Coordinates of C-alpha atoms in Angstrom, one line a residue:
Chain E
M1 CA 177.4 156.1 200.1
Q2 CA 177.0 153.3 197.6
L3 CA 174.2 155.2 195.8
L4 CA 176.5 158.3 195.6
T5 CA 179.3 156.2 194.1
S6 CA 177.0 154.6 191.6
A7 CA 175.7 158.0 190.6
L8 CA 179.2 159.3 190.1
L9 CA 180.3 156.3 188.0
V10 CA 177.2 156.6 185.8
A11 CA 177.9 160.4 185.4
A12 CA 181.5 159.6 184.4
L13 CA 180.4 157.1 181.8
T14 CA 177.8 159.4 180.3
L15 CA 180.2 162.4 180.2
A16 CA 182.9 160.2 178.7
T17 CA 180.8 159.4 175.6
A18 CA 179.1 162.8 175.4
E19 CA 182.5 164.4 175.1
L20 CA 183.4 162.5 171.9
P21 CA 184.9 164.8 169.3
V22 CA 182.7 165.8 166.3
A23 CA 184.9 163.5 164.1
Q24 CA 183.5 160.5 166.0
A25 CA 179.8 161.6 165.8
T26 CA 179.0 158.8 163.4
S27 CA 181.1 156.3 165.3
T28 CA 180.1 152.7 165.4
R29 CA 182.1 152.2 168.6
A30 CA 178.8 153.0 170.3
L31 CA 175.7 151.2 169.0
G32 CA 172.1 151.5 170.1
P33 CA 170.0 154.5 171.2
V34 CA 171.5 157.0 173.7
T35 CA 168.2 156.8 175.6
A36 CA 168.2 153.1 176.1
A37 CA 167.5 152.0 179.7
V38 CA 170.3 149.4 179.5
R39 CA 173.8 150.5 178.7
I40 CA 176.9 148.3 178.4
D41 CA 180.3 149.9 178.5
I42 CA 182.9 147.3 177.4
F43 CA 186.5 147.8 178.3
S44 CA 188.5 145.6 176.0
D45 CA 192.1 145.0 174.7
Y46 CA 192.6 143.7 171.2
E47 CA 195.5 141.5 172.3
C48 CA 193.7 139.8 175.2
P49 CA 192.5 136.2 174.3
A50 CA 189.5 136.5 176.7
C51 CA 188.5 139.7 174.9
K52 CA 188.6 137.8 171.6
A53 CA 186.4 135.0 173.1
L54 CA 183.9 137.5 174.5
H55 CA 183.8 139.5 171.2
E56 CA 183.3 136.4 169.0
Q57 CA 181.1 134.3 171.2
T58 CA 178.9 136.9 172.9
L59 CA 179.2 140.5 171.9
K60 CA 178.6 140.0 168.2
R61 CA 175.3 138.4 169.0
V62 CA 174.5 141.1 171.6
K63 CA 175.0 143.7 168.9
E64 CA 172.7 141.9 166.5
E65 CA 170.0 140.9 168.9
Y66 CA 169.9 143.9 171.3
A67 CA 171.9 147.0 170.3
S68 CA 171.0 147.0 166.6
K69 CA 167.3 146.5 167.5
G70 CA 167.5 149.5 169.9
K71 CA 167.0 147.4 173.1
L72 CA 170.3 148.7 174.7
R73 CA 173.3 150.8 174.1
L74 CA 176.7 149.2 173.7
V75 CA 179.8 151.4 174.0
H76 CA 183.3 150.2 173.2
H77 CA 186.2 151.5 175.3
D78 CA 189.9 150.8 174.7
F79 CA 191.8 149.4 177.7
P80 CA 195.1 148.2 176.3
L81 CA 197.1 146.4 179.0
Q82 CA 200.7 147.3 179.5
Q83 CA 201.9 143.7 179.1
H84 CA 200.5 143.6 175.6
K85 CA 203.1 145.2 173.3
H86 CA 200.9 145.8 170.2
A87 CA 197.5 146.4 171.9
R88 CA 197.8 150.2 171.9
R89 CA 198.7 150.3 168.2
A90 CA 195.8 147.9 167.5
A91 CA 193.4 150.2 169.4
A92 CA 194.7 153.3 167.5
L93 CA 194.2 151.5 164.2
A94 CA 190.6 150.5 165.2
A95 CA 189.9 154.0 166.2
A96 CA 191.3 155.3 162.9
A97 CA 189.2 152.8 161.0
D98 CA 186.2 154.1 162.9
R99 CA 186.8 157.5 161.1
L100 CA 186.7 155.6 157.8
G101 CA 183.5 153.8 158.8
K102 CA 185.3 150.5 159.1
F103 CA 185.4 150.0 162.9
E104 CA 183.4 146.8 162.8
A105 CA 185.5 145.2 160.0
V106 CA 188.8 146.1 161.7
S107 CA 187.7 145.0 165.1
D108 CA 186.6 141.7 163.7
V109 CA 189.9 141.1 161.9
L110 CA 192.0 142.2 164.8
F111 CA 190.3 139.6 167.1
R112 CA 190.1 136.9 164.4
E113 CA 193.8 137.2 163.6
Q114 CA 194.9 138.0 167.1
E115 CA 197.2 135.0 167.6
K116 CA 199.0 135.9 164.4
W117 CA 199.7 139.6 164.9
S118 CA 200.3 139.4 168.6
K119 CA 203.3 137.2 167.9
A120 CA 204.6 138.7 164.7
G121 CA 203.7 142.3 165.5
N122 CA 202.4 142.9 162.0
V123 CA 199.2 144.6 163.2
D124 CA 199.2 147.2 160.4
E125 CA 199.3 144.5 157.8
V126 CA 196.4 142.6 159.3
V127 CA 194.3 145.8 159.4
D128 CA 195.2 146.6 155.8
S129 CA 193.8 143.3 154.7
V130 CA 190.2 144.6 155.2
L131 CA 190.8 148.1 153.8
T132 CA 190.7 149.4 150.2
P133 CA 193.9 150.8 148.7
E134 CA 192.6 154.3 149.3
E135 CA 191.8 153.6 153.0
R136 CA 195.2 152.0 153.5
K137 CA 196.8 155.2 152.5
R138 CA 194.8 157.2 155.0
I139 CA 194.7 155.0 158.0
D140 CA 198.3 155.4 159.1
T141 CA 198.0 159.2 159.2
L142 CA 194.7 158.9 161.1
A143 CA 196.1 156.4 163.6
N144 CA 199.0 158.7 164.4
D145 CA 196.6 161.6 165.1
P146 CA 197.3 162.8 168.7
A147 CA 193.5 163.0 169.3
I148 CA 193.2 159.2 168.9
A149 CA 196.0 158.6 171.4
A150 CA 194.3 161.1 173.8
N151 CA 191.0 159.2 173.4
I152 CA 192.6 155.9 174.2
E153 CA 194.2 157.5 177.3
R154 CA 190.9 158.9 178.3
D155 CA 189.3 155.5 178.0
I156 CA 192.0 154.0 180.2
Q157 CA 191.5 156.7 182.8
L158 CA 187.7 156.1 182.7
G159 CA 188.3 152.4 183.2
Q160 CA 190.5 153.0 186.2
R161 CA 187.9 155.3 187.7
M162 CA 185.4 152.5 187.1
Q163 CA 187.8 150.1 188.9
V164 CA 188.5 148.1 185.8
S165 CA 191.5 145.9 186.7
S166 CA 191.3 143.3 183.9
T167 CA 189.9 142.8 180.5
P168 CA 187.3 142.2 179.3
T169 CA 185.2 144.1 181.8
M170 CA 181.6 145.2 181.0
I171 CA 179.8 147.7 183.1
V172 CA 176.1 147.1 182.7
T173 CA 174.1 150.1 183.8
H174 CA 170.4 149.7 184.3
N175 CA 168.2 152.4 186.0
G176 CA 171.3 154.2 187.1
T177 CA 172.9 151.2 188.8
P178 CA 176.2 150.0 187.3
S179 CA 177.1 146.3 187.7
P180 CA 180.6 145.1 186.7
V181 CA 180.7 141.9 184.7
V182 CA 184.2 140.6 184.4
G183 CA 185.6 137.9 182.1
V184 CA 184.1 135.8 179.3
I185 CA 180.3 135.3 179.7
S186 CA 178.6 132.9 177.3
Y187 CA 175.8 134.2 175.2
P188 CA 173.0 132.0 176.7
V189 CA 173.7 133.2 180.2
F190 CA 174.4 136.9 179.3
S191 CA 171.2 137.1 177.1
R192 CA 169.1 135.8 180.0
Y193 CA 170.5 138.5 182.2
L194 CA 169.9 141.1 179.5
E195 CA 166.3 139.9 179.0
S196 CA 165.7 140.4 182.7
L197 CA 166.9 144.0 182.5
V198 CA 165.3 144.9 179.2
G199 CA 162.0 143.3 180.3
V200 CA 161.8 145.4 183.5
S201 CA 163.1 148.7 182.1
K202 CA 161.2 151.8 183.3
Chain O
M1 CA 189.8 123.5 225.0
V2 CA 188.5 121.2 222.3
R3 CA 185.0 122.4 222.9
R4 CA 186.0 126.1 222.7
V5 CA 188.0 125.6 219.4
T6 CA 185.1 123.6 217.9
L7 CA 182.7 126.4 218.9
A8 CA 184.9 129.1 217.5
L9 CA 185.4 127.3 214.2
R10 CA 181.7 126.5 213.7
L11 CA 180.7 130.1 214.5
L12 CA 183.3 131.5 212.2
L13 CA 182.4 129.2 209.3
G14 CA 178.7 129.6 210.0
A15 CA 178.9 133.4 209.9
V16 CA 181.0 133.3 206.7
F17 CA 178.4 131.0 204.9
V18 CA 175.5 133.2 206.1
Y19 CA 177.2 136.3 204.9
A20 CA 178.2 134.7 201.6
A21 CA 174.5 133.7 201.1
Y22 CA 173.3 137.2 202.1
T23 CA 175.5 139.0 199.5
K24 CA 174.2 136.7 196.8
L25 CA 170.5 136.7 197.8
R26 CA 170.3 140.5 198.1
Q27 CA 171.0 140.9 194.3
S28 CA 169.5 139.3 191.2
W29 CA 170.4 135.6 191.0
L30 CA 171.4 136.3 187.4
L31 CA 174.4 138.4 188.5
F32 CA 175.6 135.4 190.5
A33 CA 175.0 133.3 187.4
L34 CA 177.3 135.6 185.4
S35 CA 180.0 135.1 188.0
I36 CA 179.7 131.3 187.9
D37 CA 179.7 131.4 184.1
S38 CA 182.9 133.5 183.9
Y39 CA 184.7 130.4 185.3
Q40 CA 183.8 128.7 182.0
L41 CA 183.4 125.3 183.6
L42 CA 179.7 124.5 183.4
P43 CA 177.0 124.5 180.6
A44 CA 174.4 127.2 180.8
W45 CA 171.7 124.9 182.4
A46 CA 174.1 124.0 185.2
V47 CA 175.1 127.6 185.7
F48 CA 171.4 128.6 186.2
A49 CA 170.7 125.6 188.5
L50 CA 173.8 126.4 190.7
A51 CA 173.1 130.2 190.8
R52 CA 169.5 129.5 192.0
T53 CA 170.4 126.9 194.7
L54 CA 173.9 127.6 196.0
P55 CA 173.1 130.7 198.0
W56 CA 170.2 128.8 199.8
L57 CA 172.5 125.9 200.5
E58 CA 175.1 128.3 201.9
L59 CA 172.4 129.9 204.1
A60 CA 171.1 126.5 205.4
L61 CA 174.7 125.3 206.1
G62 CA 175.7 128.5 207.8
I63 CA 172.6 128.5 210.1
S64 CA 173.1 124.8 210.9
L65 CA 176.8 125.4 211.8
I66 CA 175.9 128.3 214.1
A67 CA 173.2 126.2 215.7
G68 CA 175.6 123.3 216.1
V69 CA 173.3 120.6 214.7
W70 CA 174.5 117.5 212.8
L71 CA 178.0 118.8 213.2
R72 CA 179.8 115.6 212.3
Y73 CA 178.1 115.6 208.9
L74 CA 177.8 119.3 208.2
S75 CA 181.5 119.9 209.0
I76 CA 182.3 117.5 206.2
A77 CA 179.8 119.3 203.9
A78 CA 181.4 122.6 204.7
A79 CA 184.9 121.3 204.0
G80 CA 183.7 119.7 200.8
I81 CA 182.1 122.9 199.5
L82 CA 185.1 125.0 200.4
A83 CA 187.5 122.4 198.9
M84 CA 185.5 122.6 195.6
F85 CA 185.5 126.5 195.7
F86 CA 189.2 126.5 196.4
T87 CA 190.1 124.1 193.6
V88 CA 188.1 126.0 191.0
M89 CA 189.6 129.3 192.1
V90 CA 193.2 128.0 192.1
V91 CA 192.8 126.5 188.6
S92 CA 191.1 129.6 187.2
Y93 CA 193.7 131.9 188.8
F94 CA 196.7 130.0 187.4
R95 CA 194.9 129.7 184.0
G96 CA 195.1 133.5 184.0
A97 CA 191.4 134.1 184.0
G98 CA 190.9 137.8 185.0
I99 CA 187.5 137.2 186.5
D100 CA 185.5 138.1 189.6
C101 CA 185.7 135.7 192.5
G102 CA 181.9 135.7 193.0
C103 CA 182.5 134.7 196.6
F104 CA 180.6 137.6 198.2
G105 CA 178.6 139.1 195.4
V106 CA 180.0 141.0 192.5
G107 CA 183.0 143.3 192.2
E108 CA 185.7 141.3 193.9
P109 CA 188.5 140.2 191.5
L110 CA 189.9 136.7 191.8
S111 CA 193.4 137.4 193.4
V112 CA 196.0 136.0 195.7
K113 CA 194.1 137.7 198.6
T114 CA 190.9 135.7 197.7
L115 CA 192.9 132.5 197.4
V116 CA 194.6 133.0 200.8
R117 CA 191.2 133.8 202.4
D118 CA 189.5 130.7 200.9
G119 CA 192.5 128.5 201.7
A120 CA 192.3 129.7 205.4
L121 CA 188.6 129.0 205.5
L122 CA 189.2 125.5 204.0
A123 CA 191.9 124.9 206.7
A124 CA 189.4 126.0 209.3
A125 CA 186.7 123.6 207.9
I126 CA 189.2 120.7 207.9
A127 CA 190.2 121.5 211.5
L128 CA 186.5 121.4 212.4
V129 CA 186.1 118.0 210.7
A130 CA 189.1 116.8 212.7
Y131 CA 187.7 118.1 216.0
T132 CA 184.2 116.8 215.5
H133 CA 185.5 113.3 214.5
R134 CA 188.0 113.1 217.2
R135 CA 187.8 109.9 219.3
P136 CA 187.4 110.7 223.0
N137 CA 190.4 110.1 225.1
P138 CA 190.0 106.5 226.7
Q139 CA 191.3 107.9 230.0
S140 CA 188.4 110.3 230.1
L141 CA 185.9 107.4 229.8
V142 CA 187.3 105.6 232.9
P143 CA 185.1 106.5 235.8
N144 CA 186.9 107.8 238.8
P145 CA 187.0 105.3 241.6

């Protein structure tokens, strides 16, 4: 039964990213080879302080040390929580920035300036600070594209199917077995865990 | 009556500790290390040390409680460990940390349910300490004429 559930969850994750629209084919929301034996699906909310901590303390280094070197695949999923008023707009702007090739820069600034925009609500202004004038003109139209809202909704539904109840939650899949990792994990502990998986990958 | 309650309490706590150990030992110790680390209370070296040793300590404690050996001391150890777990869980819950409990392997969020369960186990352990340290009734020591 547990095996069947695991298989279904892995299939859901694989399908979820395989169905990405053509416009997102060059997306940096997913980093690392599709064929990697280790895959991390991160469900995150730009307005959640724990997500900021995980992004800045751990995930940036995981990207550099593992995903960029092809050792694993890291996939970002939006999971804006209802209690966070501006999280959905932030997710839409980040997804729009992805279409401009600026996902990384916008994600970084959203987390870095989280305290500021989550109180003031000026999320658009914060995002604009890392864009060129030309990109600023386009991002609003892109962020209001219904396809982006639909993608965020799909990410939320995927998270719910994966029993994600809080953010940040990482689903680490290795050899077809998904393991949920919830909360802020420090880089030294997480990298030791990843080394144990990467080292024994079939 | 006292003997029956003591027996029930030590069997209950012993079984819980053995089960908790089993759920941790059947998976990679590093997954348990991730659960401990998510509480954000210990440096990495202490996280690794605890993740490697705690399940074995729980197993030994559980088996000893079921066997009923050194009950006066082990009941205190059980209450101490459960008090530590309960404190850490309450602090983390009210700090708003959306993390896994880590009590019985991965995948169980820290919630009111887990706090109530751990609180009840702590109460049971304190009751066991009280029963095992109870002074015998002086009347019962007086030999019948």
